[in-house]
Tab-separated table of C-alpha atoms and ligand atoms in Angstrom:
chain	number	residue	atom	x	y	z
W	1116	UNK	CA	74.614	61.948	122.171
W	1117	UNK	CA	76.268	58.775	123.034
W	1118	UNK	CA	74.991	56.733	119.931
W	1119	UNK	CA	78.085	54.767	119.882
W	1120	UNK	CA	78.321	54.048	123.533
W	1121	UNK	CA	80.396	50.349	123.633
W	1122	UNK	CA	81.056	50.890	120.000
W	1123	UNK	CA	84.850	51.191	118.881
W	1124	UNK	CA	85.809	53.186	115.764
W	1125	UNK	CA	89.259	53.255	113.694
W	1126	UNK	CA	89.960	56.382	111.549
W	1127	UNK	CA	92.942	56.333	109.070
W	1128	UNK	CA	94.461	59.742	107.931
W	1129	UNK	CA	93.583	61.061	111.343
W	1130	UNK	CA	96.531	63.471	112.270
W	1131	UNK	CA	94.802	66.247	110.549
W	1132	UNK	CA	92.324	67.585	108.591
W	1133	UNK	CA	88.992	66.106	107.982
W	1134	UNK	CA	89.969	62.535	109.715
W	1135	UNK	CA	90.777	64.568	112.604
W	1136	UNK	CA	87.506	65.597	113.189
W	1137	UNK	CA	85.422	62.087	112.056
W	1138	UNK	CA	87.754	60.985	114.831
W	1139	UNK	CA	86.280	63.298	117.185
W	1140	UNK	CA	82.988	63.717	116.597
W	1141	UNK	CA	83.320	59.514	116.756
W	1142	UNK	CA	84.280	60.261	120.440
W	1143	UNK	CA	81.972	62.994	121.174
W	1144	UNK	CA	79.213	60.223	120.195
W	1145	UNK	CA	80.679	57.512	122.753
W	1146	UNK	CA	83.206	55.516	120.630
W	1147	UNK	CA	86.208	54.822	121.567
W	1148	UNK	CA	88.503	55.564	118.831
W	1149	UNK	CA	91.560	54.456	117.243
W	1150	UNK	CA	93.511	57.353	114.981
W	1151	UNK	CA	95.899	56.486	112.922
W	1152	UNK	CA	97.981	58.100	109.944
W	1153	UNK	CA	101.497	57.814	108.258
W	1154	UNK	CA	102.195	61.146	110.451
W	1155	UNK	CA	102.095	61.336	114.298
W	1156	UNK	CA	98.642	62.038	115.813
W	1157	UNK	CA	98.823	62.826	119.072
W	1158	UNK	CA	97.911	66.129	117.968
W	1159	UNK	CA	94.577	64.908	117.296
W	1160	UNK	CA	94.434	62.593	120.698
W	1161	UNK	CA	95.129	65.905	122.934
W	1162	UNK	CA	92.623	67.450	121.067
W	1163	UNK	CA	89.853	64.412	121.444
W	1164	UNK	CA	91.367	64.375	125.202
W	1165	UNK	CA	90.925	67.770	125.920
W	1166	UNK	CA	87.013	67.774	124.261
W	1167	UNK	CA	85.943	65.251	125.972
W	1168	UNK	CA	86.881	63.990	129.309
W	1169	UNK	CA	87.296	60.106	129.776
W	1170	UNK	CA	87.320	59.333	126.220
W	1171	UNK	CA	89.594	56.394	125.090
W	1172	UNK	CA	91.733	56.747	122.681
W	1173	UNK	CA	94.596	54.768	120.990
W	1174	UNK	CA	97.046	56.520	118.327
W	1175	UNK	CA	99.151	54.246	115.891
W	1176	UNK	CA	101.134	55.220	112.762
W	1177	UNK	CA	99.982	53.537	110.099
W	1178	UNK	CA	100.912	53.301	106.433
W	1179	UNK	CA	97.409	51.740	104.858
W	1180	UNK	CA	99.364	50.774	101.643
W	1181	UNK	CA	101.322	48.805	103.639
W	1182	UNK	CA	99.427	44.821	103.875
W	1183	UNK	CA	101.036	44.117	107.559
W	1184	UNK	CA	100.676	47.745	109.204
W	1185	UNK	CA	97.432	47.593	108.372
W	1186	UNK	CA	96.882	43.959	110.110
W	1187	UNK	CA	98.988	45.206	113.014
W	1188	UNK	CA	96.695	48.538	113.799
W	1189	UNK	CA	93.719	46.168	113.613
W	1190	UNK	CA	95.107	43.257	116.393
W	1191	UNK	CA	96.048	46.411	117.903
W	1192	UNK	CA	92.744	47.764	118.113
W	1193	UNK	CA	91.224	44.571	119.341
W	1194	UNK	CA	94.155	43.468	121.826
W	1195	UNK	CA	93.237	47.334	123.555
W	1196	UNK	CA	89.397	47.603	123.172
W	1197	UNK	CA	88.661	44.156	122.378
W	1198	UNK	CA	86.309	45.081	118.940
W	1199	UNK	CA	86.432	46.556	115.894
W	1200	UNK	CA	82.930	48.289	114.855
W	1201	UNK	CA	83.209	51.312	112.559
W	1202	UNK	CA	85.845	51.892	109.988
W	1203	UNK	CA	86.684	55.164	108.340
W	1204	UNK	CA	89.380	54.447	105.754
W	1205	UNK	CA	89.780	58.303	104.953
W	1206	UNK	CA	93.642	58.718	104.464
W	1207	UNK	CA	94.461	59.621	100.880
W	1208	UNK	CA	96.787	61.652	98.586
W	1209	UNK	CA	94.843	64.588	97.858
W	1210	UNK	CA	95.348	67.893	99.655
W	1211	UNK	CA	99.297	68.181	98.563
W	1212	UNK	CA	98.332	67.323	94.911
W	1213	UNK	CA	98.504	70.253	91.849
W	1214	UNK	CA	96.193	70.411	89.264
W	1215	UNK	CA	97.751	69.152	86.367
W	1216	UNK	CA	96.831	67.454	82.855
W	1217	UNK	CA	96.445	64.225	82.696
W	1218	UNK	CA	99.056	63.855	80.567
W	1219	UNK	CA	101.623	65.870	82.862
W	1220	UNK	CA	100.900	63.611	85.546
W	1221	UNK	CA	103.927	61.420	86.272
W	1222	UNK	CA	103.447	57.718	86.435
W	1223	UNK	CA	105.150	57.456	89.859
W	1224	UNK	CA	102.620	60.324	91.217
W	1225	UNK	CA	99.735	58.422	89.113
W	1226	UNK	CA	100.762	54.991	91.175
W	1227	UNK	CA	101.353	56.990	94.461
W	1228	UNK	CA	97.595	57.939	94.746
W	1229	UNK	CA	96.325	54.611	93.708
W	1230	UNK	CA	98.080	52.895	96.367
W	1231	UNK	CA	96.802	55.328	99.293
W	1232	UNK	CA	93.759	55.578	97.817
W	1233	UNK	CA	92.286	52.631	96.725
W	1234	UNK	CA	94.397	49.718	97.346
W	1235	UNK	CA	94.983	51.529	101.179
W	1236	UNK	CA	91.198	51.175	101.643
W	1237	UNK	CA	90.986	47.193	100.360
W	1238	UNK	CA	94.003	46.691	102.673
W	1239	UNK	CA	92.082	48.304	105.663
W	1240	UNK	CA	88.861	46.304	105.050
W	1241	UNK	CA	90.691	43.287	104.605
W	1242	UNK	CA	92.550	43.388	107.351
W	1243	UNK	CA	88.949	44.568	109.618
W	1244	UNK	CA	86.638	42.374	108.515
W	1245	UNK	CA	87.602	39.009	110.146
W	1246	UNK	CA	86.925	40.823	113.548
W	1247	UNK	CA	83.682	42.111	112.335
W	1248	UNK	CA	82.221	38.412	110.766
W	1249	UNK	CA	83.418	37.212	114.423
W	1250	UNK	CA	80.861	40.187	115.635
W	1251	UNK	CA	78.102	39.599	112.789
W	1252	UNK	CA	78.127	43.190	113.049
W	1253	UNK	CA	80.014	46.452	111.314
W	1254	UNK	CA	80.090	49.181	109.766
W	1255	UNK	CA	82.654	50.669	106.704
W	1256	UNK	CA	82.048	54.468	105.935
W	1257	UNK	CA	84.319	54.611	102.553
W	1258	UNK	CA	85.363	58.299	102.025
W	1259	UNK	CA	84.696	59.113	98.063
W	1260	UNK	CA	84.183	62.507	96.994
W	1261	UNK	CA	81.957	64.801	95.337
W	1262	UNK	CA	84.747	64.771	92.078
W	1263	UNK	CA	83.841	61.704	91.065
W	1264	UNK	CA	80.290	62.507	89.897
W	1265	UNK	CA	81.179	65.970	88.066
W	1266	UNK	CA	84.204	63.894	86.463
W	1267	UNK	CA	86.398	67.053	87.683
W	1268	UNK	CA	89.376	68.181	85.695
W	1269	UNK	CA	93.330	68.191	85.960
W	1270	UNK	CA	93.060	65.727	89.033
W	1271	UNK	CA	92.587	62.461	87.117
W	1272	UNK	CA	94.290	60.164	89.193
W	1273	UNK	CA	92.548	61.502	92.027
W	1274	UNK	CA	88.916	61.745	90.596
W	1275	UNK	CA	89.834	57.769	89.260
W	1276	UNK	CA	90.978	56.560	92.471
W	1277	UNK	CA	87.526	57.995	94.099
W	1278	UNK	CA	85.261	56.216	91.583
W	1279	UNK	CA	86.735	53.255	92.344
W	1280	UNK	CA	86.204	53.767	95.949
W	1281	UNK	CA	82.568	53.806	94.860
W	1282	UNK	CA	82.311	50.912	93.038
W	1283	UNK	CA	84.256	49.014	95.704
W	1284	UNK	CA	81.280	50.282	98.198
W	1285	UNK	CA	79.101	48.859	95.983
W	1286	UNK	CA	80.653	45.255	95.266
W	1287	UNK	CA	81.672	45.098	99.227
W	1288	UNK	CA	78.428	45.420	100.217
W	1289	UNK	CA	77.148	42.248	98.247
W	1290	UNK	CA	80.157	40.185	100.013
W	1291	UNK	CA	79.662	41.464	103.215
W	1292	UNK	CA	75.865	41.763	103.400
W	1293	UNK	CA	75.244	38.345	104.988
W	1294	UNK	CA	78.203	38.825	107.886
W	1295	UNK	CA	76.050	41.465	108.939
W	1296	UNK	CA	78.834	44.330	107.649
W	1297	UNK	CA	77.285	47.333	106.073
W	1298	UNK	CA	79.825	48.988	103.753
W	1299	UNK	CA	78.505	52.748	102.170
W	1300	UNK	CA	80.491	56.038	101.059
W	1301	UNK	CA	80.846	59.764	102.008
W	1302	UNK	CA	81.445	61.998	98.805
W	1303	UNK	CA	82.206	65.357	100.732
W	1304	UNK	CA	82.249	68.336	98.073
W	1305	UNK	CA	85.246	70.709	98.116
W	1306	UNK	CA	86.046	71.375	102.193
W	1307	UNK	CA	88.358	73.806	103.494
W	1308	UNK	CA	90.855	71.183	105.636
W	1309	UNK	CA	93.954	72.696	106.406
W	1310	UNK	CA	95.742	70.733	103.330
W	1311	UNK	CA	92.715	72.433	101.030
W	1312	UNK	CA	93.144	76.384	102.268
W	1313	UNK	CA	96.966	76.007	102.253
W	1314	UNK	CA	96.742	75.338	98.817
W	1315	UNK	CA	97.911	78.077	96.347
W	1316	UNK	CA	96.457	81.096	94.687
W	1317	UNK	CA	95.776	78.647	91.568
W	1318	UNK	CA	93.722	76.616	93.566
W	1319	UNK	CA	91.536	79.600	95.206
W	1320	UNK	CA	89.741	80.105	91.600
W	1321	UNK	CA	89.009	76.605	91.403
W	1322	UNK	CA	87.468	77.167	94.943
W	1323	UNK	CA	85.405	79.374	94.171
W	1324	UNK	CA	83.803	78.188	90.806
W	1325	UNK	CA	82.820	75.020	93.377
W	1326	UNK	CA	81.384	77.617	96.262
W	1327	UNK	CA	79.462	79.107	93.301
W	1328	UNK	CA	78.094	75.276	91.511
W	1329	UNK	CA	76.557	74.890	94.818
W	1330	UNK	CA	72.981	75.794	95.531
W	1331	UNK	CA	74.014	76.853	99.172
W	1332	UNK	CA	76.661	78.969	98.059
W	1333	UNK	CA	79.686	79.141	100.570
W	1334	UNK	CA	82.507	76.750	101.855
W	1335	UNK	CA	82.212	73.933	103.284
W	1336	UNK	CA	84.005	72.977	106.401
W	1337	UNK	CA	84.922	69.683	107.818
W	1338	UNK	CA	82.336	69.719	110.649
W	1339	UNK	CA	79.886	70.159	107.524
W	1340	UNK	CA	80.373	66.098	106.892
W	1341	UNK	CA	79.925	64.902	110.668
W	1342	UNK	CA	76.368	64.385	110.740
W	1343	UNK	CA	76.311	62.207	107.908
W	1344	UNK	CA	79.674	60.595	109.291
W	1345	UNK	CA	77.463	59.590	112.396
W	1346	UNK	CA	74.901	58.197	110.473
W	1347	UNK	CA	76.812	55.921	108.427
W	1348	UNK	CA	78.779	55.037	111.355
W	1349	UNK	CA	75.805	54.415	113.794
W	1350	UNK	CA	72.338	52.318	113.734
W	1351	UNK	CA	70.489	54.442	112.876
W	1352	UNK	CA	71.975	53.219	108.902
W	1353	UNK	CA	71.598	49.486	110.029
W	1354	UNK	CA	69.389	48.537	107.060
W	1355	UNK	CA	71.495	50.914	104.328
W	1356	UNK	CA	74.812	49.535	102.510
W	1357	UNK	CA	76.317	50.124	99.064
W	1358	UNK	CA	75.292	53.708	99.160
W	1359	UNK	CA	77.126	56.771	98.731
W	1360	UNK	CA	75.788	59.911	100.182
W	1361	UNK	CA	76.981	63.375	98.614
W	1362	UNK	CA	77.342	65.926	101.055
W	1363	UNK	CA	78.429	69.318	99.349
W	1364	UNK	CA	75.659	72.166	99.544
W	1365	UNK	CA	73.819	70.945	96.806
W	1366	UNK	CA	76.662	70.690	93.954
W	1367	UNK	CA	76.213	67.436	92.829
W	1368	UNK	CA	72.374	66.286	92.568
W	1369	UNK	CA	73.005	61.688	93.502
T	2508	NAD	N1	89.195	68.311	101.545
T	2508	NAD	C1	88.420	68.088	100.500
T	2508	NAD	O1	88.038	69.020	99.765
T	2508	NAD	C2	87.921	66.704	100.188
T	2508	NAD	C3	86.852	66.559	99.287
T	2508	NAD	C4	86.390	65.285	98.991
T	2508	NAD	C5	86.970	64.181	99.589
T	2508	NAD	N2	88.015	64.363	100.446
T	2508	NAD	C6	88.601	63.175	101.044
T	2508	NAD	O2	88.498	63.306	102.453
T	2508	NAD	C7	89.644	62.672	103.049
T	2508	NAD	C8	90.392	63.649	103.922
T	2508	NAD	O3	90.694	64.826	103.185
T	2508	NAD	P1	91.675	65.952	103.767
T	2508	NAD	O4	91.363	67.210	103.052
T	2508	NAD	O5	91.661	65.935	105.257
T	2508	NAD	O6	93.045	65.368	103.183
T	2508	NAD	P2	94.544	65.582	103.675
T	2508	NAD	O7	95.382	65.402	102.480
T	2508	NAD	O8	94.640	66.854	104.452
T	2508	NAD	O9	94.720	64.392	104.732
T	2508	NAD	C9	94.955	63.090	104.360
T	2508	NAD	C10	95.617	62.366	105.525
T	2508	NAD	O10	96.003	61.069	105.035
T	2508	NAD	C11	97.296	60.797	105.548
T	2508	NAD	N3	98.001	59.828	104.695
T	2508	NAD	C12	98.534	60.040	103.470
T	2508	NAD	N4	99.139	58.923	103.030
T	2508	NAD	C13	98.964	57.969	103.996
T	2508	NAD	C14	99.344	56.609	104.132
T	2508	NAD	N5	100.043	55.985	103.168
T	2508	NAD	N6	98.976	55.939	105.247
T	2508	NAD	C15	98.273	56.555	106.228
T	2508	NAD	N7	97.899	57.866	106.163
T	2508	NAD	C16	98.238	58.549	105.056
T	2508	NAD	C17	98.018	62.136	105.559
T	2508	NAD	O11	99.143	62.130	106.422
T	2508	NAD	C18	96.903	63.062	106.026
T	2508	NAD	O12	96.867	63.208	107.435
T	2508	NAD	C19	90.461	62.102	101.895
T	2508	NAD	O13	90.056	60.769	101.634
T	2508	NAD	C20	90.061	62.986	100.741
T	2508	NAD	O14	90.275	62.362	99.499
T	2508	NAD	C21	88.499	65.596	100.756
């Protein structure tokens, strides 16, 4: 408890689903947290409110493909809490998307996930790190995925975007290093957010040939990925950065 006491915490793609909860198990740990998301999340700040009494909490809409929202929810974040620690860039195009060929995949769709998913991430960093090199002191938790190590089918854009997320891990962490800003990935395996179990019957094969690649067979659930969200986020990761840790009941051996 409280390993992020004085520490303050931004989580993108927090109305919902699986940023929802990084955002509050952030809190439960002491952070105070700033959630933010193309979509309104207040839903999530009631629910961080109600969980844990006193927490602070600041809620901003923000579209991470755009260059100047994302500078805004960062002087945001330091004109209200005066820091910027931990960043979880974890909003992406991904729950709503079909399966489809990668030929079938239409070029507007194809540039629609690269923009949310990478280049929202390098717009997020680069709009954090200033405040950090003025701290000598953060922390970047990249969200990858499990996809990008079995080189999954029928989601290409998807499965590229995420290996680029962990290469960028990898080359951040060599610019970064020396400003004291440790920059490492979370590839979660197949987890049942609400965008993932609202998907359609399709989808619920798929979901189970993943339960049954794993070598602890059964679904994974968002609060599956908050111990290693707390690690990467706290000090207790200090001297780890350009890693990616794969946390998905044993699916993928990294
Ligand atoms: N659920 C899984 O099985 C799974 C597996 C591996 C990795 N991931 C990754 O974990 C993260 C969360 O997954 P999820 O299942 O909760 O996804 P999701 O699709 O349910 O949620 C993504 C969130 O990002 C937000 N978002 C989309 N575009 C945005 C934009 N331009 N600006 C700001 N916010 C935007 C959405 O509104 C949504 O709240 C994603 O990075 C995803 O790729 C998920």
């Amino acid at each position: 408890m409280n390993r992020l006491e004085g520490k303050v915490a931004v989580v993108t793609g927090a109305a919902q689903g699986i940023g929802a909860t990084y955002a509050k198990a952030l809190a439960g740990e002491g952070a105070r947290v700033v959630i933010t998301d193309i979509d309104d999340c207040s839903l999530t700040a009631k629910a961080i409110a109600d969980s844990y009494q006193g927490a602070e909490v600041l809620a901003l809409r923000t579209d991470v493909t755009n260059e100047k929202a994302c500078e805004e929810m960062v002087r945001a974040t330091v004109a209200r809490f005066g820091r910027l620690d931990i960043l979880v860039p974890n909003a992406a195009l991904f729950g709503k998307l079909g399966y489809k060929g990668f030929e079938d995949i239409p070029v507007s769709e194809f540039d629609a996930v690269m923009a949310v998913n990478i280049k929202g991430p390098w717009l997020c960093i680069k709009a954090a790190t200033p405040q950090m090199k003025k701290q000598n002191y953060g922390k970047i938790v990249n969200i990858a995925s499990g996809t990008l190590f079995k080189g999954s089918p029928n989601l290409l854009h998807y499965v590229s975007s995420k290996g680029a997320v962990l290469a960028m891990t990898r080359s951040l962490s060599r610019e970064l290093g020396d400003y004291g800003i440790r920059v490492n990935s979370l590839a979660p395996g197949l987890t049942m957010s609400e965008a993932v179990i609202a998907q359609d019957v399709d989808h619920h094969d798929a979901h189970q040939r993943t339960v049954n690649s794993r070598a602890l067979k059964r679904e994974q659930m968002p609060d599956d990925l908050v111990g290693a969200l707390l690690f990467l986020a706290s000090p207790d990761s200090d001297f780890m950065t350009g890693q990616c840790m794969v946390v998905d009941g044993g699916s993928v051996n990294h």
